[in-house]
Amino acid sequence: MIIRLALIGSGTPNDAYRVDLPTYQGIATNETTGRAFADVPVADVSPDVAAFVAAYPTVDLTTPLPVPFPASLASSWAEFLARRYDLGEARWHPVVF
């Protein structure tokens, strides 16, 4: 599933720009806007995040979302990933941006 996500990292060799997910393939990034399109495995996307992405499609890396990504949805996605990877606690905190 192609999702536009916030980048993390400072862009240095020791802290490269990336999205905060365990598994993905980068498609395009824009360090100026802090966004990236990433191909995320469907198994790593909770149903509520998939519904949000479908409701608010994005076509570029510059246009803001029409509504902000809810913090509650970000938290539930982090918890979903923790359960999926059997971590016990959230390690990744992806944000649709």
C-alpha positions as a LaTeX table, in Angstrom:
\begin{tabular}{lrrr}
\hline
Residue & $x$ (\AA) & $y$ (\AA) & $z$ (\AA) \\
\hline
Met1 & 0.00 & 0.00 & 0.00 \\
Ile2 & 1.46 & 3.37 & $-1.01$ \\
Ile3 & 1.28 & 5.80 & 1.92 \\
Arg4 & 2.68 & 9.30 & 2.31 \\
Leu5 & 4.54 & 9.43 & 5.62 \\
Ala6 & 6.59 & 11.82 & 7.69 \\
Leu7 & 10.36 & 11.43 & 7.48 \\
Ile8 & 12.51 & 11.05 & 10.57 \\
Gly9 & 16.28 & 11.46 & 10.83 \\
Ser10 & 18.62 & 14.37 & 10.25 \\
Gly11 & 20.01 & 13.35 & 6.88 \\
Thr12 & 23.52 & 12.61 & 8.16 \\
Pro13 & 25.39 & 9.36 & 7.45 \\
Asn14 & 24.69 & 8.19 & 11.03 \\
Asp15 & 21.04 & 9.31 & 11.00 \\
Ala16 & 19.71 & 8.96 & 7.45 \\
Tyr17 & 16.25 & 10.17 & 6.45 \\
Arg18 & 13.71 & 7.35 & 6.69 \\
Val19 & 10.11 & 6.59 & 7.64 \\
Asp20 & 9.41 & 5.15 & 11.08 \\
Leu21 & 8.30 & 1.65 & 10.07 \\
Pro22 & 9.85 & $-1.81$ & 10.38 \\
Thr23 & 9.34 & $-2.75$ & 6.72 \\
Tyr24 & 8.83 & $-0.57$ & 3.67 \\
Gln25 & 10.28 & 0.36 & 0.31 \\
Gly26 & 10.92 & 4.02 & $-0.33$ \\
Ile27 & 9.51 & 5.37 & $-3.54$ \\
Ala28 & 10.11 & 9.11 & $-3.34$ \\
Thr29 & 11.21 & 11.53 & $-0.65$ \\
Asn30 & 11.21 & 15.29 & $-0.19$ \\
Glu31 & 13.53 & 16.30 & 2.63 \\
Thr32 & 12.34 & 19.92 & 2.40 \\
Thr33 & 8.74 & 19.01 & 3.23 \\
Gly34 & 9.72 & 16.07 & 5.45 \\
Arg35 & 7.51 & 13.66 & 3.51 \\
Ala36 & 7.98 & 10.40 & 1.64 \\
Phe37 & 5.89 & 8.01 & $-0.36$ \\
Ala38 & 6.54 & 4.51 & 0.93 \\
Asp39 & 5.28 & 1.14 & $-0.22$ \\
Val40 & 4.18 & $-0.45$ & 3.08 \\
Pro41 & 3.19 & $-4.13$ & 3.29 \\
Val42 & $-0.58$ & $-4.38$ & 3.71 \\
Ala43 & $-0.03$ & $-6.62$ & 6.76 \\
Asp44 & 1.71 & $-3.67$ & 8.49 \\
Val45 & $-1.20$ & $-1.26$ & 7.95 \\
Ser46 & $-4.02$ & $-1.37$ & 10.46 \\
Pro47 & $-7.54$ & $-1.26$ & 8.99 \\
Asp48 & $-8.25$ & 2.20 & 10.47 \\
Val49 & $-5.07$ & 3.65 & 8.90 \\
Ala50 & $-5.94$ & 2.03 & 5.56 \\
Ala51 & $-9.37$ & 3.66 & 5.76 \\
Phe52 & $-7.83$ & 7.08 & 6.51 \\
Val53 & $-5.39$ & 6.77 & 3.59 \\
Ala54 & $-8.24$ & 5.76 & 1.26 \\
Ala55 & $-10.42$ & 8.67 & 2.46 \\
Tyr56 & $-7.66$ & 11.29 & 2.02 \\
Pro57 & $-5.53$ & 10.29 & $-0.99$ \\
Thr58 & $-2.38$ & 12.28 & $-1.71$ \\
Val59 & $-0.79$ & 12.81 & $-5.09$ \\
Asp60 & 2.38 & 14.74 & $-4.28$ \\
Leu61 & 4.88 & 15.41 & $-1.50$ \\
Thr62 & 4.04 & 19.07 & $-0.99$ \\
Thr63 & 0.28 & 19.49 & $-0.63$ \\
Pro64 & $-0.87$ & 19.25 & 3.02 \\
Leu65 & $-3.51$ & 16.71 & 3.97 \\
Pro66 & $-7.03$ & 18.18 & 4.04 \\
Val67 & $-7.28$ & 17.04 & 7.68 \\
Pro68 & $-4.44$ & 16.29 & 10.10 \\
Phe69 & $-3.59$ & 12.67 & 10.86 \\
Pro70 & $-5.22$ & 12.11 & 14.27 \\
Ala71 & $-2.85$ & 11.43 & 17.18 \\
Ser72 & $-5.19$ & 8.65 & 18.32 \\
Leu73 & $-4.80$ & 6.95 & 14.94 \\
Ala74 & $-1.01$ & 7.28 & 15.12 \\
Ser75 & $-1.06$ & 5.67 & 18.58 \\
Ser76 & $-3.31$ & 2.82 & 17.49 \\
Trp77 & $-1.05$ & 2.14 & 14.47 \\
Ala78 & 2.02 & 2.03 & 16.74 \\
Glu79 & 0.22 & $-0.42$ & 19.04 \\
Phe80 & $-0.90$ & $-2.49$ & 16.03 \\
Leu81 & 2.73 & $-2.81$ & 14.89 \\
Ala82 & 3.89 & $-3.70$ & 18.41 \\
Arg83 & 1.35 & $-6.54$ & 18.52 \\
Arg84 & 2.17 & $-7.67$ & 14.99 \\
Tyr85 & 5.90 & $-7.88$ & 15.75 \\
Asp86 & 5.29 & $-9.15$ & 19.31 \\
Leu87 & 7.27 & $-6.34$ & 20.94 \\
Gly88 & 5.05 & $-5.72$ & 23.94 \\
Glu89 & 5.47 & $-1.98$ & 23.52 \\
Ala90 & 5.36 & 0.43 & 20.62 \\
Arg91 & 8.73 & 0.85 & 18.93 \\
Trp92 & 7.69 & 2.51 & 15.68 \\
His93 & 5.58 & 5.64 & 15.48 \\
Pro94 & 4.63 & 6.19 & 11.82 \\
Val95 & 2.67 & 9.32 & 10.90 \\
Val96 & 0.67 & 9.88 & 7.73 \\
Phe97 & 1.72 & 13.38 & 6.70 \\
\hline
\end{tabular}
